[in-house]
PDB file of C-alpha atoms in Angstrom:
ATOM      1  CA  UNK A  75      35.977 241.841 383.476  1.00 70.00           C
ATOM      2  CA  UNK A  76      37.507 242.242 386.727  1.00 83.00           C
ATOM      3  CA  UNK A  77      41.137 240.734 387.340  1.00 92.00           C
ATOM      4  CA  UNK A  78      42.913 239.901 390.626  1.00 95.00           C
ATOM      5  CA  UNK A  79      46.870 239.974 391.071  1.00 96.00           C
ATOM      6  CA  UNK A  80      48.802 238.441 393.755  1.00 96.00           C
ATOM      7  CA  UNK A  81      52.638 239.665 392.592  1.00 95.00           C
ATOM      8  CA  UNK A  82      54.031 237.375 395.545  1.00 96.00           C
ATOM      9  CA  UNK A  83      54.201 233.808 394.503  1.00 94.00           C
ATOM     10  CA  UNK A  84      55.903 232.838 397.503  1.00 96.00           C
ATOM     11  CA  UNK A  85      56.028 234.001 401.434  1.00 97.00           C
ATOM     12  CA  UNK A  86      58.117 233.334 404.204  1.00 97.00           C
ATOM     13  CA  UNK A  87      57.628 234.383 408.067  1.00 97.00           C
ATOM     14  CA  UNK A  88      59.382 233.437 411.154  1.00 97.00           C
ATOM     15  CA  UNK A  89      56.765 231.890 413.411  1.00 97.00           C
ATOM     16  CA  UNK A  90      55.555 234.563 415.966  1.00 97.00           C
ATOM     17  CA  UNK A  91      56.598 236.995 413.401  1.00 97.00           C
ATOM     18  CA  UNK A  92      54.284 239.305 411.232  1.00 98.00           C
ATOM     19  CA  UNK A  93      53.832 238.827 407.327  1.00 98.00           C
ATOM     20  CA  UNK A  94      52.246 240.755 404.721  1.00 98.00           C
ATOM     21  CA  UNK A  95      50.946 239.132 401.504  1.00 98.00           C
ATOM     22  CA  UNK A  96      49.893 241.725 398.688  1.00 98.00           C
ATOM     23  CA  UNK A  97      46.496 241.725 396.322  1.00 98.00           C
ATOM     24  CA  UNK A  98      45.148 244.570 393.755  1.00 97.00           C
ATOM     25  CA  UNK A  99      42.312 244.455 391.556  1.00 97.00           C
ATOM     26  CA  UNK A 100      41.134 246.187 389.110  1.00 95.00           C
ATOM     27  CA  UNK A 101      37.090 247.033 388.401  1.00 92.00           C
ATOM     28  CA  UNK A 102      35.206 249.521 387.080  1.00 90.00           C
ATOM     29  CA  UNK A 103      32.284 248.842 389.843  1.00 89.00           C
ATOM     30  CA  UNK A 104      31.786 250.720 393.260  1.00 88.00           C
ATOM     31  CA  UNK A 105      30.225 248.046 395.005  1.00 89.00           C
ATOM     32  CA  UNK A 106      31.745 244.890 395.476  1.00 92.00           C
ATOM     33  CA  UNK A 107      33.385 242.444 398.241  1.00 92.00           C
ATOM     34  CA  UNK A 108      36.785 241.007 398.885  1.00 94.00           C
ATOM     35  CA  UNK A 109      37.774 237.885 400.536  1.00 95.00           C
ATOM     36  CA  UNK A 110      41.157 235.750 401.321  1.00 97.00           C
ATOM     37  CA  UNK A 111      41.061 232.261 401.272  1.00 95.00           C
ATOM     38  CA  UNK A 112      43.134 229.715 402.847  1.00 96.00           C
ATOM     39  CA  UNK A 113      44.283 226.432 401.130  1.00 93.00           C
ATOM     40  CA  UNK A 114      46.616 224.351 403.465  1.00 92.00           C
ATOM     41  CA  UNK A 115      47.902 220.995 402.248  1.00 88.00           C
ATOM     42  CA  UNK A 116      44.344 219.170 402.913  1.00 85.00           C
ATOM     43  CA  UNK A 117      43.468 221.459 399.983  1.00 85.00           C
ATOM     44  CA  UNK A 118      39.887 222.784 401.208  1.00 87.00           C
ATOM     45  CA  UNK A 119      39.068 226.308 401.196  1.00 91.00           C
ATOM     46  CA  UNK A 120      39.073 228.511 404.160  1.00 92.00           C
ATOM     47  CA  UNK A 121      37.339 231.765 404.285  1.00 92.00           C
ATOM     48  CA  UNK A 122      39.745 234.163 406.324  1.00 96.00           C
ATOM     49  CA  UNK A 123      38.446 237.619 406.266  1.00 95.00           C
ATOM     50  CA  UNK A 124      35.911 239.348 404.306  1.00 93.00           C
ATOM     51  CA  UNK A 125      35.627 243.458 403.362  1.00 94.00           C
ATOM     52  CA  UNK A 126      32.709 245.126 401.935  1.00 92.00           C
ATOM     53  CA  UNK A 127      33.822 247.816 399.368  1.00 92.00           C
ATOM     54  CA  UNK A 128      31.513 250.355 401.068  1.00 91.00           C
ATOM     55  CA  UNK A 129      32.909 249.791 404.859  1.00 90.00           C
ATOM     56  CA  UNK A 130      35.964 252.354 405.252  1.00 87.00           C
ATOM     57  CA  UNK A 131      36.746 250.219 408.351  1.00 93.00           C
ATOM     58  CA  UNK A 132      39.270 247.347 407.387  1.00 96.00           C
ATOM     59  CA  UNK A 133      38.309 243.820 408.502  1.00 94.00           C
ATOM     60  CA  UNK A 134      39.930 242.297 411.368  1.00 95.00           C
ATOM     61  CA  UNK A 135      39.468 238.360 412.345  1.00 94.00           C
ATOM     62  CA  UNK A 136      42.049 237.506 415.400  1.00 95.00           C
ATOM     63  CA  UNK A 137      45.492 237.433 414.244  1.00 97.00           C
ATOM     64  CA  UNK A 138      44.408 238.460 410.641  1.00 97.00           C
ATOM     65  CA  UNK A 139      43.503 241.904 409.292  1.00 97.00           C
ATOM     66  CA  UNK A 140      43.726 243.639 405.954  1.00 97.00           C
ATOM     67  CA  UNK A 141      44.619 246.971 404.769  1.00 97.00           C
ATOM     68  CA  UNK A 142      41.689 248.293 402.243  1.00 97.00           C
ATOM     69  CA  UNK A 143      42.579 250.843 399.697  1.00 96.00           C
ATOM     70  CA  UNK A 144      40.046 251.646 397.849  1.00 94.00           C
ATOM     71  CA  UNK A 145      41.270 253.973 395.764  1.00 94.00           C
ATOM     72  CA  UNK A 146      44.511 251.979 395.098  1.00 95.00           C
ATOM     73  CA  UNK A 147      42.542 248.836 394.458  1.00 96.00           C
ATOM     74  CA  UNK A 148      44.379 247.038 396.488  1.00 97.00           C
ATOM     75  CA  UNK A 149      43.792 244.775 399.501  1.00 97.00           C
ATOM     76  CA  UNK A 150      46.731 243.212 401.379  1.00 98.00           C
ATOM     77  CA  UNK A 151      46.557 240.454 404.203  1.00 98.00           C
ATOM     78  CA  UNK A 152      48.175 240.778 407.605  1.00 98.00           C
ATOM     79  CA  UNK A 153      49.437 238.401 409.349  1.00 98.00           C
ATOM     80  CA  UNK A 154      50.315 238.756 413.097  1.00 97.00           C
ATOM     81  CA  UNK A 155      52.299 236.540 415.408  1.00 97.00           C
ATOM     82  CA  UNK A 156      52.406 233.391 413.180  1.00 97.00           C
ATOM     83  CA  UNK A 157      52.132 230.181 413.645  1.00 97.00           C
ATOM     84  CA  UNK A 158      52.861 227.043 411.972  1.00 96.00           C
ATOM     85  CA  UNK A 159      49.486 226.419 411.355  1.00 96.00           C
ATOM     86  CA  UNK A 160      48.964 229.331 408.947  1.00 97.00           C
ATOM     87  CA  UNK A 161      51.530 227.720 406.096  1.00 97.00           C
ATOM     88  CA  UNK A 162      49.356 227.444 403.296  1.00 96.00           C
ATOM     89  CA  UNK A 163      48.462 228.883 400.381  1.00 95.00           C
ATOM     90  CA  UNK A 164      46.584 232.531 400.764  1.00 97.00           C
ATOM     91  CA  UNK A 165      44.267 233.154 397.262  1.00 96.00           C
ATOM     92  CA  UNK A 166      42.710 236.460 397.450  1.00 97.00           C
ATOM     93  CA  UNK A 167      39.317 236.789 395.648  1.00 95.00           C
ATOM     94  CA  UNK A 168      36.982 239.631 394.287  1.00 94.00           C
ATOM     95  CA  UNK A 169      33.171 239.128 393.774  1.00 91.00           C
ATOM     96  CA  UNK A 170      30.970 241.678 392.425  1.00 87.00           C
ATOM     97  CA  UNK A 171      27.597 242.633 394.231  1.00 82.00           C
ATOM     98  CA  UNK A 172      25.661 242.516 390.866  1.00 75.00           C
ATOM     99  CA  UNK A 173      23.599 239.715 390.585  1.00 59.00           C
ATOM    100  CA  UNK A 174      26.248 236.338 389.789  1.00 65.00           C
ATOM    101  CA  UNK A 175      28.445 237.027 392.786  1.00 70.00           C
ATOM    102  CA  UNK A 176      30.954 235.176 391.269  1.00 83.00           C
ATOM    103  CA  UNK A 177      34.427 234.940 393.280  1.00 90.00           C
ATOM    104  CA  UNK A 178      37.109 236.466 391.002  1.00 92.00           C
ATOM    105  CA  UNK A 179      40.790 234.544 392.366  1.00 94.00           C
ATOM    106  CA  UNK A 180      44.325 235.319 391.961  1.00 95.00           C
ATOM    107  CA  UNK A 181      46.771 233.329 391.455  1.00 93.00           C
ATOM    108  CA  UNK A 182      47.475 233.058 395.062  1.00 95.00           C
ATOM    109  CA  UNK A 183      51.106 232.867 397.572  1.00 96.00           C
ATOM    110  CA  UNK A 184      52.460 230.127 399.111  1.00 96.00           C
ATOM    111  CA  UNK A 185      52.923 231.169 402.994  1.00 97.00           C
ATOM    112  CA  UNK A 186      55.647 229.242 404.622  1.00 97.00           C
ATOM    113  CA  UNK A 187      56.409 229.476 408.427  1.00 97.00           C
ATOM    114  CA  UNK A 188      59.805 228.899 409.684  1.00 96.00           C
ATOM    115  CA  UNK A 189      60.081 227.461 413.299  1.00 94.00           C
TER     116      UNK A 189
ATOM    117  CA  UNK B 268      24.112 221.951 409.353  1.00 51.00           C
ATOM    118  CA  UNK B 269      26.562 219.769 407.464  1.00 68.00           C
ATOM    119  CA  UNK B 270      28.847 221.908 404.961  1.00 89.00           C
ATOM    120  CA  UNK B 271      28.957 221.784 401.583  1.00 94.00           C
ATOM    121  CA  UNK B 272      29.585 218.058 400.407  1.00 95.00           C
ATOM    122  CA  UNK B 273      30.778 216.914 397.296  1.00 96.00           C
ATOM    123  CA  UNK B 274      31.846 213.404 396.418  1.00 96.00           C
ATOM    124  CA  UNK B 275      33.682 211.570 395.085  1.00 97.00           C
ATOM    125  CA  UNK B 276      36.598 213.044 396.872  1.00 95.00           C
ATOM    126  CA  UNK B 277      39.314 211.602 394.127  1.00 96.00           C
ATOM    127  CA  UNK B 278      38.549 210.068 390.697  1.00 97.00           C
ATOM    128  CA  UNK B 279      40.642 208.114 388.650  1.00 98.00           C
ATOM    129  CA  UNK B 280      39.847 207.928 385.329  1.00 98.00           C
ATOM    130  CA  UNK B 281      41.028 206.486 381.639  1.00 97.00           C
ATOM    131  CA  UNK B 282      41.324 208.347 378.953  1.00 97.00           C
ATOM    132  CA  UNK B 283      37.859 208.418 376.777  1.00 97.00           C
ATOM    133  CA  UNK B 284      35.918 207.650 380.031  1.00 98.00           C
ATOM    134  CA  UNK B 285      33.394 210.205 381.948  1.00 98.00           C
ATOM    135  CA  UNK B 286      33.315 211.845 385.446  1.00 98.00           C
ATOM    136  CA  UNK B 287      30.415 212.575 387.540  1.00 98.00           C
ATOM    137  CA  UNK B 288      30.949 215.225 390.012  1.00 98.00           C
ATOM    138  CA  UNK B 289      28.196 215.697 392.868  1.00 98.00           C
ATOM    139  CA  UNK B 290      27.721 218.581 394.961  1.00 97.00           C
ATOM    140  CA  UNK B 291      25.680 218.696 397.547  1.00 96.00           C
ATOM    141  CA  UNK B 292      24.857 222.519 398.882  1.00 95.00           C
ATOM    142  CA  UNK B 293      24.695 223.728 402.113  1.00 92.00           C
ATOM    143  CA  UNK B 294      21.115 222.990 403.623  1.00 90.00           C
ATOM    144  CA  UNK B 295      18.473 226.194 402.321  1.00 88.00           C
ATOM    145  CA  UNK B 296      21.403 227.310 399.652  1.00 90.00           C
ATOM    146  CA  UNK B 297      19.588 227.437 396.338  1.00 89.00           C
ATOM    147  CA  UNK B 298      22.718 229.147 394.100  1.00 92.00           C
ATOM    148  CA  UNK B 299      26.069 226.995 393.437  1.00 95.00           C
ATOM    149  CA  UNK B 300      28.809 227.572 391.555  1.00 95.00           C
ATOM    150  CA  UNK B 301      31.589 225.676 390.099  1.00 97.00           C
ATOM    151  CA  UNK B 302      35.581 226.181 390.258  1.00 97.00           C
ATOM    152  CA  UNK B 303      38.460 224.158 388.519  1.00 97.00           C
ATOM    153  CA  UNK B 304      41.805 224.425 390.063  1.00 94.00           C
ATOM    154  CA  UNK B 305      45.091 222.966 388.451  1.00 90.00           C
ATOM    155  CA  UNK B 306      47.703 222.450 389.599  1.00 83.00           C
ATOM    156  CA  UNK B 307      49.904 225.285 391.273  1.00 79.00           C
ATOM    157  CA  UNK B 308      47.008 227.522 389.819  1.00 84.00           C
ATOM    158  CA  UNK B 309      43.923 229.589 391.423  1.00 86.00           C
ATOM    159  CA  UNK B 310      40.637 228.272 391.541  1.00 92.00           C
ATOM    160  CA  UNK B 311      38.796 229.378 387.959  1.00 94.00           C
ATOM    161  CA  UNK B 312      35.030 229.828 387.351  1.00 93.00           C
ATOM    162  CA  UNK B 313      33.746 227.140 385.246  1.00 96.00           C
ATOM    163  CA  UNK B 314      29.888 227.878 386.244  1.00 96.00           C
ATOM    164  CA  UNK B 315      26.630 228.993 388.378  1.00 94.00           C
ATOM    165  CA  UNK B 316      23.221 227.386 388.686  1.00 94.00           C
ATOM    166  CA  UNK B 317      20.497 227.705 390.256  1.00 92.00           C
ATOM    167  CA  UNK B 318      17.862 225.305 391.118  1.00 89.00           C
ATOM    168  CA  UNK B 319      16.918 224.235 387.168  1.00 89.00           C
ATOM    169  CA  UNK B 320      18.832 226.848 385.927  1.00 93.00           C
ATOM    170  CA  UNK B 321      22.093 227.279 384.641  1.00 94.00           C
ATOM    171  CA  UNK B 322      22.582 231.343 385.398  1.00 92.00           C
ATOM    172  CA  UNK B 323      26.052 231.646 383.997  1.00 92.00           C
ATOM    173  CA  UNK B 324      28.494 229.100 381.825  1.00 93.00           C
ATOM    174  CA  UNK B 325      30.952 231.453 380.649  1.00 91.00           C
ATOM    175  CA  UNK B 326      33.661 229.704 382.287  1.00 92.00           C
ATOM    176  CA  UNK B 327      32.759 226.064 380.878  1.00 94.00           C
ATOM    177  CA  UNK B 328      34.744 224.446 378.267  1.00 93.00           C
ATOM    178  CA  UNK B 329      32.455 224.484 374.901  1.00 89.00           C
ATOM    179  CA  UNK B 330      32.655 220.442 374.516  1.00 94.00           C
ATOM    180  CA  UNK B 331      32.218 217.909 377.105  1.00 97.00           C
ATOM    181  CA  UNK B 332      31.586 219.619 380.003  1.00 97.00           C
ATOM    182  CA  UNK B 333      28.057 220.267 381.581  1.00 97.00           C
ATOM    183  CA  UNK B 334      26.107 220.891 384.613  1.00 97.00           C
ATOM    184  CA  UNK B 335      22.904 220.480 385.957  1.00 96.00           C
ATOM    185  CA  UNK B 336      21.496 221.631 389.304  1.00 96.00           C
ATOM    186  CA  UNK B 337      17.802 220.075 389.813  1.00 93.00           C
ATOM    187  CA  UNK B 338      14.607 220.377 391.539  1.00 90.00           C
ATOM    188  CA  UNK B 339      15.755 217.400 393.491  1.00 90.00           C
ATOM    189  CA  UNK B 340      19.159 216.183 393.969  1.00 92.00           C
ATOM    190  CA  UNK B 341      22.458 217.626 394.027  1.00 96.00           C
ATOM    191  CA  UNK B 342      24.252 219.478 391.339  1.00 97.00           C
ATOM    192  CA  UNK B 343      26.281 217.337 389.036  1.00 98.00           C
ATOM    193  CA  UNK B 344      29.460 218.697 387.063  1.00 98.00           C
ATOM    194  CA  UNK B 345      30.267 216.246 383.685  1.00 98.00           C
ATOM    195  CA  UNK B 346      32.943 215.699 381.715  1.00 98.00           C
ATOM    196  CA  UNK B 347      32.508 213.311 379.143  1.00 98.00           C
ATOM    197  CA  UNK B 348      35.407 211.936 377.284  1.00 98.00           C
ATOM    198  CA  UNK B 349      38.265 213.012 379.976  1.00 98.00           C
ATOM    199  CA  UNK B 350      41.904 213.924 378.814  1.00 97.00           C
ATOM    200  CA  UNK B 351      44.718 214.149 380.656  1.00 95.00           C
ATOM    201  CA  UNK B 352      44.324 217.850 380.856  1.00 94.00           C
ATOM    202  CA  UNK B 353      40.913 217.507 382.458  1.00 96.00           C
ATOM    203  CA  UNK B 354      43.299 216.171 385.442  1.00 96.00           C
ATOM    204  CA  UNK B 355      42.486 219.223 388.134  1.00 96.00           C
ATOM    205  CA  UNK B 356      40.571 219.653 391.489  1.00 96.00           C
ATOM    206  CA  UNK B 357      36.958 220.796 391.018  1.00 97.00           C
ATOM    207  CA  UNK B 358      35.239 222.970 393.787  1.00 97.00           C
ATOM    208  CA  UNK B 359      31.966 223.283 394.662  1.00 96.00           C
ATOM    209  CA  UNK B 360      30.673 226.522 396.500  1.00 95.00           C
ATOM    210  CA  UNK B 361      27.173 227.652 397.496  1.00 93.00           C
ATOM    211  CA  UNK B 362      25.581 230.838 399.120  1.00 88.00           C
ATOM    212  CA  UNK B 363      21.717 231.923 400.067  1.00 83.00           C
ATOM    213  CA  UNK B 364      19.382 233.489 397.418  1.00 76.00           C
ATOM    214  CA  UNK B 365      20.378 236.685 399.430  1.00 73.00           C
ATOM    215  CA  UNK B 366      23.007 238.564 397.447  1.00 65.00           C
ATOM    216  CA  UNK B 367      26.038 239.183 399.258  1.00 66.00           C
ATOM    217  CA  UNK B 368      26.133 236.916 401.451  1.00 74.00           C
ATOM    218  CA  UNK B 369      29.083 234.131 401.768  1.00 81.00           C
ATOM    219  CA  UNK B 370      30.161 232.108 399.804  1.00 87.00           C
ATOM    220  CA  UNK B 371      30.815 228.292 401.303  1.00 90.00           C
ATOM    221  CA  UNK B 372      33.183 225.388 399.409  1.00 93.00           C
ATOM    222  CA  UNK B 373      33.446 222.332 399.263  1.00 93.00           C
ATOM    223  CA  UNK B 374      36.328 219.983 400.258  1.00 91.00           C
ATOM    224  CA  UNK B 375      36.945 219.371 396.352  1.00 95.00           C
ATOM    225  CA  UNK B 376      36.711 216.334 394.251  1.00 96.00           C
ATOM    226  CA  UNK B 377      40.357 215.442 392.758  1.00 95.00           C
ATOM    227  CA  UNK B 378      40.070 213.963 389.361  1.00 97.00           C
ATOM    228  CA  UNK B 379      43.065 211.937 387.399  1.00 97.00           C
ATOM    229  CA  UNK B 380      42.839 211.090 383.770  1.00 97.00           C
ATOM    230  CA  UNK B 381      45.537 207.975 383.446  1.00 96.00           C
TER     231      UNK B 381
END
């Protein structure tokens, strides 16, 4: 069964300031995606950024990119000149490209963004 | 194309009682799956359906829990006999038949067991 770890329960960033929030995995398959989500205080779930396990390239979307190690089995989120809208929680997620797809979560980090 | 809609968006029930979850997918989404989250947890996998099918329940409690996804209709999540631990946020999330591609939630139904 595959298992995702977010070490970082909590996160803070001065706004316009750039944060890093941590992820690793651990699978035994070669092909598979990644994904962080985004719960702010409304509590819905935001796709961020997405990375297929077979693109070398990482992801970027606007401010946010991620740094894919595939070897490491590990898959951090950047952040880039913050803003007070990004405070929320970040869950990072795993989901096999067998037939299920199932997301995989973590146990997710509480971003906070000082003004 | 509206997103995926679940409702009711919070549920308060007594102790004993049952809750009926509906999820409506995403227009031409035929696969949906179910999350619980508690509270200050991650979302967990309860289960996934397909139209009339249920593909995979390996994340459903044993006893009082079900789901159905029919022809018609949208999905419905169960829990008969609530507890206070049944007290949680339940996603819904659906995707295309075509593997791979994203996965879309719901803005959660909140249930409370009193």
């Amino acid at each position: 069964a595959q298992t995702v770890t977010q070490s970082q329960p909590e996160m803070s960033v001065q706004e316009a300031e750039t944060v890093t929030l941590s992820c690793t995995y651990d699978t035994s398959e070669s092909d598979y995606y990644l994904f962080w989500y985004k719960q702010p205080p409304s509590r819905q779930m935001i796709l961020v950024i997405r990375q297929e396990a077979y693109k070398q390239q990482n992801a970027t979307e606007n401010r946010f990119s991620v740094n894919f190690q595939k070897a490491a089995k590990s898959f951090s989120l950047k952040i880039s000149d913050s803003q007070l809208g990004d405070a929320a929680m970040y869950f990072c997620a795993y989901r096999s490209a067998d037939a299920g797809n199932m997301l995989t979560f973590g146990g997710g980090t509480r971003l906070m963004v000082k003004p | 194309n509206a997103g995926v809609m679940q409702n009711p968006r919070h549920l308060v029930r007594r102790r004993g009682q049952e809750a009926r979850l509906r999820c409506s997918p995403m227009k031409g989404h035929s696969h949906v799956y179910w999350y619980r989250q508690l509270p200050e947890e991650g979302l967990k996998f309860m289960v996934y359906l397909q139209k009339e099918n249920i593909i995979d329940e390996s994340g459903m409690p044993k006893e009082r829990f079900s789901a159905e996804f029919p022809k018609e209709g949208p999905s419905i999540l169960r829990i008969q006999q609530v507890v206070r631990g049944d007290s949680a946020a339940y996603f819904c999330a659906s995707r295309t038949g075509i593997s791979g591609n994203t996965i879309y939630f719901g803005e959660g139904s909140w249930l409370t067991v009193v």
